[in-house]
mmCIF file of C-alpha atoms in Angstrom:
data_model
loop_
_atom_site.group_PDB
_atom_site.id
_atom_site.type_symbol
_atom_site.label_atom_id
_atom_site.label_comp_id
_atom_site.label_asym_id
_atom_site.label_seq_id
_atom_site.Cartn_x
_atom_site.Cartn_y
_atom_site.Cartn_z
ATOM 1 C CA UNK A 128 29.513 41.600 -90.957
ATOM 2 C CA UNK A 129 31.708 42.535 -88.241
ATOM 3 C CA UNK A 130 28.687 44.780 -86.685
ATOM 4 C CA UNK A 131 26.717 41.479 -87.252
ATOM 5 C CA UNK A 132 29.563 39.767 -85.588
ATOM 6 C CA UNK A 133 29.551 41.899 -83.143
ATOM 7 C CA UNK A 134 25.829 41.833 -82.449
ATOM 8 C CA UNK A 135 26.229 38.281 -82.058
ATOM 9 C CA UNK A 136 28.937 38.477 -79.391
ATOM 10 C CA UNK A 137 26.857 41.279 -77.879
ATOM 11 C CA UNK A 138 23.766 38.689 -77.923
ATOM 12 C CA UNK A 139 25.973 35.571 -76.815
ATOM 13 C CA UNK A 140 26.806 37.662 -74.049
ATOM 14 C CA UNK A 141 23.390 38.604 -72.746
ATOM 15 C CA UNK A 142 22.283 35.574 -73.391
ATOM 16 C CA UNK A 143 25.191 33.528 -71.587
ATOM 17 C CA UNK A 144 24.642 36.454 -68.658
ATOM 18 C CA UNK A 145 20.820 35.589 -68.725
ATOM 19 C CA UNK A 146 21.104 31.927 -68.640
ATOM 20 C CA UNK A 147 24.287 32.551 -66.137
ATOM 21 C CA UNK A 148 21.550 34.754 -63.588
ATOM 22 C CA UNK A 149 18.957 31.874 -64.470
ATOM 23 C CA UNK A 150 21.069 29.304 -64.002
ATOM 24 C CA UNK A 151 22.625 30.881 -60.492
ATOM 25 C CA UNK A 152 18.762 31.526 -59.598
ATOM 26 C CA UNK A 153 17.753 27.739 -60.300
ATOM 27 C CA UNK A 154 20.546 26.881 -58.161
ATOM 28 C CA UNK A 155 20.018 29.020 -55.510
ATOM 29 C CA UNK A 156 16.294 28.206 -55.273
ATOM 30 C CA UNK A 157 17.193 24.322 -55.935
ATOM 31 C CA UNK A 158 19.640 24.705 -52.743
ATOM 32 C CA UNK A 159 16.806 26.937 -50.460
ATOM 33 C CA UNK A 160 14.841 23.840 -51.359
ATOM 34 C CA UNK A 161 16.576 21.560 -50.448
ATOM 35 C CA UNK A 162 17.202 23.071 -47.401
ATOM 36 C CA UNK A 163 13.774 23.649 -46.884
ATOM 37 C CA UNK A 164 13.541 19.739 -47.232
ATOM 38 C CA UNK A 165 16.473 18.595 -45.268
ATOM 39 C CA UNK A 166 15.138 20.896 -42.229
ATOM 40 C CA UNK A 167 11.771 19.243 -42.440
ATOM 41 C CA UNK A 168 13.298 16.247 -42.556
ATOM 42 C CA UNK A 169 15.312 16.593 -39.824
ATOM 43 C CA UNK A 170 12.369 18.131 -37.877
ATOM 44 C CA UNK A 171 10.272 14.816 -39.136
ATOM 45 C CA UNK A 172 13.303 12.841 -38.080
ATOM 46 C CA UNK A 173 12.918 14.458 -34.662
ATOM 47 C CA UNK A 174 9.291 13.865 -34.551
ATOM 48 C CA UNK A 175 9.861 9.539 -35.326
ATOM 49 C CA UNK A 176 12.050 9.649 -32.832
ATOM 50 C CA UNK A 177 10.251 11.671 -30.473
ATOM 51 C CA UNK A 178 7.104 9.053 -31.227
ATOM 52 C CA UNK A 179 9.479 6.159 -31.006
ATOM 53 C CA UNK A 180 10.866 6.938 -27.565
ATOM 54 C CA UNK A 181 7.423 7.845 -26.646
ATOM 55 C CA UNK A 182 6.020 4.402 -27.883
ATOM 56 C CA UNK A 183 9.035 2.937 -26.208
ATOM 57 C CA UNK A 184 7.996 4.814 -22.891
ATOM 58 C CA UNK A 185 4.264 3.387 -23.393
ATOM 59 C CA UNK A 186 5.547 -0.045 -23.917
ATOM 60 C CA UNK A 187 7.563 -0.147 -21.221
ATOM 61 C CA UNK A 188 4.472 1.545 -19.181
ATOM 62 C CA UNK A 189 2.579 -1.056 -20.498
ATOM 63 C CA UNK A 190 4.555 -4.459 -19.333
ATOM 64 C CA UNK A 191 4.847 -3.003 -15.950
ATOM 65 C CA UNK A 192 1.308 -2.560 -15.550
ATOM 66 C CA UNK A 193 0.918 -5.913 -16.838
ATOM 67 C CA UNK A 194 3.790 -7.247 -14.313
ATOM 68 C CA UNK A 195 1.756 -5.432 -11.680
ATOM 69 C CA UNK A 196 -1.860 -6.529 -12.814
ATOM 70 C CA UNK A 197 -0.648 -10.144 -12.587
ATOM 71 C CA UNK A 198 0.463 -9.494 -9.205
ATOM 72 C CA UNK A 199 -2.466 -8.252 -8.012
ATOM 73 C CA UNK A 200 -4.141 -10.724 -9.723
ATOM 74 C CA UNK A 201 -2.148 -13.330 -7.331
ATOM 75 C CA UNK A 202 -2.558 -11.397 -4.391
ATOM 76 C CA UNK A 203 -6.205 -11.499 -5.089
ATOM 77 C CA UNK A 204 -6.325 -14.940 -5.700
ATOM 78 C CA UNK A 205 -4.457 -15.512 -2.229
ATOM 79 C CA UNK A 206 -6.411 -13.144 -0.431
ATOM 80 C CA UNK A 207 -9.692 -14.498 -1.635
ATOM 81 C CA UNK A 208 -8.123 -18.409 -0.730
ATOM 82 C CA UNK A 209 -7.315 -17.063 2.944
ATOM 83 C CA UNK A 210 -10.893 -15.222 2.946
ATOM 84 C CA UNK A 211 -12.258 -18.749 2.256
ATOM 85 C CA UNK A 212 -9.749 -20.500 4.908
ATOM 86 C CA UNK A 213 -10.968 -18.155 7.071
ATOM 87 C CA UNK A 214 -14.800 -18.804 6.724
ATOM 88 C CA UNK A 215 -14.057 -22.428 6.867
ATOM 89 C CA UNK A 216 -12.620 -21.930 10.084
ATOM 90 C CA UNK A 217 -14.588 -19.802 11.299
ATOM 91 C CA UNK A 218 -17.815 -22.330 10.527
ATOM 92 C CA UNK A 219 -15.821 -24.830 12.171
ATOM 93 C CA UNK A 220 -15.334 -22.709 14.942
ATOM 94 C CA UNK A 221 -18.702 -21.728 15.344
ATOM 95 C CA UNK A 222 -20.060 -25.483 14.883
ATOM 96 C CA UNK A 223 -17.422 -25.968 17.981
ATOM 97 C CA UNK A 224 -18.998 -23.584 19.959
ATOM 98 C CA UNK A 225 -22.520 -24.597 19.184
ATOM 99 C CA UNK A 226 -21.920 -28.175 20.586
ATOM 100 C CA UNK A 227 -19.931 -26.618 23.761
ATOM 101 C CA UNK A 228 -23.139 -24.488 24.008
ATOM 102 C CA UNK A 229 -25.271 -27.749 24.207
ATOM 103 C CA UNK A 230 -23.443 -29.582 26.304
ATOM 104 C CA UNK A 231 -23.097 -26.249 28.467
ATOM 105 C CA UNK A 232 -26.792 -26.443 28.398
ATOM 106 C CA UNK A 233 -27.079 -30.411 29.237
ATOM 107 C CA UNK A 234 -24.542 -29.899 31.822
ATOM 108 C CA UNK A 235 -26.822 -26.453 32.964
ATOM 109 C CA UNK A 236 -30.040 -28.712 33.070
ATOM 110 C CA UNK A 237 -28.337 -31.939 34.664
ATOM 111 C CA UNK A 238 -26.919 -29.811 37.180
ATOM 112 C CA UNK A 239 -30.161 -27.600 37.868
ATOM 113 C CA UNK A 240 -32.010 -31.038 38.168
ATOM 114 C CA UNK A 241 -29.442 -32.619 40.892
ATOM 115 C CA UNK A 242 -29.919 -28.959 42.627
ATOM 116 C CA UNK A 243 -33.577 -29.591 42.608
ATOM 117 C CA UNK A 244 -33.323 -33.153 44.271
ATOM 118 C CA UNK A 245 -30.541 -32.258 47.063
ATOM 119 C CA UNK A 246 -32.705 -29.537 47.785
ATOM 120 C CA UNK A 247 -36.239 -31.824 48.385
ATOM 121 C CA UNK A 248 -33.595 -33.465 50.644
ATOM 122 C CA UNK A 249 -32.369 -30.970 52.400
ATOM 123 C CA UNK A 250 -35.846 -30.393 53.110
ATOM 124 C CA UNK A 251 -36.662 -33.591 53.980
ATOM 125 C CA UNK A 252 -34.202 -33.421 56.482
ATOM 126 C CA UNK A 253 -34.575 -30.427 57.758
ATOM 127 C CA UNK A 254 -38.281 -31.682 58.214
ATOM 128 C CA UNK A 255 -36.687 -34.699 60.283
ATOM 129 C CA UNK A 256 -34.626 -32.257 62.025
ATOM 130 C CA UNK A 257 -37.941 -29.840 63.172
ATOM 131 C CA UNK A 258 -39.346 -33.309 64.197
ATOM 132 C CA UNK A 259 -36.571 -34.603 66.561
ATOM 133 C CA UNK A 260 -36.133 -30.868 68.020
ATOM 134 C CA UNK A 261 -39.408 -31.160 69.186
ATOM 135 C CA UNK A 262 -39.357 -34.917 69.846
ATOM 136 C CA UNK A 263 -35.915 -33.580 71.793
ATOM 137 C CA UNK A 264 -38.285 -30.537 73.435
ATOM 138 C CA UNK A 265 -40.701 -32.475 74.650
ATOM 139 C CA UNK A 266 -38.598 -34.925 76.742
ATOM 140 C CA UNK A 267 -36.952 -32.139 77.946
ATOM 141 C CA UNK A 268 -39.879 -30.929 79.562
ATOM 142 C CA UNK A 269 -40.620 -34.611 81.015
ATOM 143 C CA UNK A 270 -36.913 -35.148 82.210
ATOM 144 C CA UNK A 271 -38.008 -31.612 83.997
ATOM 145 C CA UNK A 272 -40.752 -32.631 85.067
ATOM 146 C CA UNK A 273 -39.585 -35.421 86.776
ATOM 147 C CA UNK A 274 -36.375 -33.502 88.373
ATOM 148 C CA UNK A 275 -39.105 -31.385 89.815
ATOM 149 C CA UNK A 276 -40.428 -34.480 91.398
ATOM 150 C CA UNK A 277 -37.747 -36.011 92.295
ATOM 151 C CA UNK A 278 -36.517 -32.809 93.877
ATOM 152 C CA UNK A 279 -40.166 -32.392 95.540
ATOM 153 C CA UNK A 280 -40.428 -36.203 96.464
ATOM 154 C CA UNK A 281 -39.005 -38.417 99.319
ATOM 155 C CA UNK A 282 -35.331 -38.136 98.474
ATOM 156 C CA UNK A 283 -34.106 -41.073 98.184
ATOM 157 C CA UNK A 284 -32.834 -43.408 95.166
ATOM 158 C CA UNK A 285 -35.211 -46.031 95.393
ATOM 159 C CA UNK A 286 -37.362 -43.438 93.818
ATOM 160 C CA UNK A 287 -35.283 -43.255 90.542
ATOM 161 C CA UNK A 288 -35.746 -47.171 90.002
ATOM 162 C CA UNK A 289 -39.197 -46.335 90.162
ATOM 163 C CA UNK A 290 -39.320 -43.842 87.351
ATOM 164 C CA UNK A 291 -40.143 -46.200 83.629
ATOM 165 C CA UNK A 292 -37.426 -46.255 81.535
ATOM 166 C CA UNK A 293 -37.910 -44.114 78.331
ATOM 167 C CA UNK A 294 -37.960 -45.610 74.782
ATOM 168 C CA UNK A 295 -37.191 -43.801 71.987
ATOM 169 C CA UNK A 296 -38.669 -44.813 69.010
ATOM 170 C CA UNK A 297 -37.518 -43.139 65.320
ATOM 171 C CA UNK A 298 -39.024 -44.333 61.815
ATOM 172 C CA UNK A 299 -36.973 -43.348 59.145
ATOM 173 C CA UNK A 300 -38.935 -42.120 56.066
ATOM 174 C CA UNK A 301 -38.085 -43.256 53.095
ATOM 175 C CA UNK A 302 -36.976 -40.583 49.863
ATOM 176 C CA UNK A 303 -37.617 -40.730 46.696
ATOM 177 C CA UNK A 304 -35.641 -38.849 44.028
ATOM 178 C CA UNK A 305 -37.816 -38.082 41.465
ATOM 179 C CA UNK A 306 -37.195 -35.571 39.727
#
């Protein structure tokens, strides 16, 4: 019995060493584990909050390009309100300047017309004119005449009462302004 004791003590022993070694290698591969796991985690950790500030970063990326899409949006709006001002007025403008062309043009005509009829009477009386110059020439030529036969004749005044007293004799002509 005491070798069987013995034996027994022997066997505890191993076996309490085994399950000792097993139990130390359970808990050393239970802590590498976990280890394992918390690093992971932590890396996994690192990557949601990594993603998070990212998604942050596009939100924030977003609502200003929002904020900035509604202001173009109002500066397009204006711009294509003072386009339209600007087409009014220029219509307007251009409507302006069509009726100042006409009455440029009535004015152009009335005036070319009034040119027209000064001119037919500038020519009428420079016509008139031709005629008394030569009405004017020709009694010249008698008054000439005459000196010339006064200057030949007797000499003496009684002569000069002698001469017939000239008439002059104009008829206007009438114009007409027709145009």
């Amino acid at each position: 019995r005491p070798d069987l004791a013995a034996a027994l003590r022997e066997l505890r022993a191993q076996y309490e060493a085994l399950a000792a070694r097993n139990l130390q290698a359970a808990e050393d591969w239970y802590r590498a584990r976990c280890a394992r796991l918390h690093e992971r985690a932590a890396r996994s950790q690192e990557a949601v909050r990594a993603s998070r500030r990212e998604a942050g970063e596009c939100r924030r990326q977003l609502q200003a390009r929002l904020v900035e899409m509604e202001s173009l949006r109002g500066a397009h709006q204006s711009l294509e309100r003072q386009l339209q001002e600007l087409e009014e007025r220029h219509n307007a403008e251009a409507a302006g300047l069509q009726d100042t062309i006409g009455q440029l043009e009535d004015d152009l005509r009335n005036t070319k017309n009034e040119m027209a009829r000064h001119l037919r009477e500038y020519q009428d009386l420079l016509n008139v004119k031709m005629a008394l110059d030569i009405e004017i020439a020709a009694y010249r030529k008698l008054l000439e005449g005459e000196e010339n036969l006064f200057n030949m004749g007797s000499g003496g005044l009684p002569s000069l009462n002698s001469l017939p007293s000239p008439t002059y004799s104009y008829q206007p002509r009438s114009f007409s302004s027709s145009t």
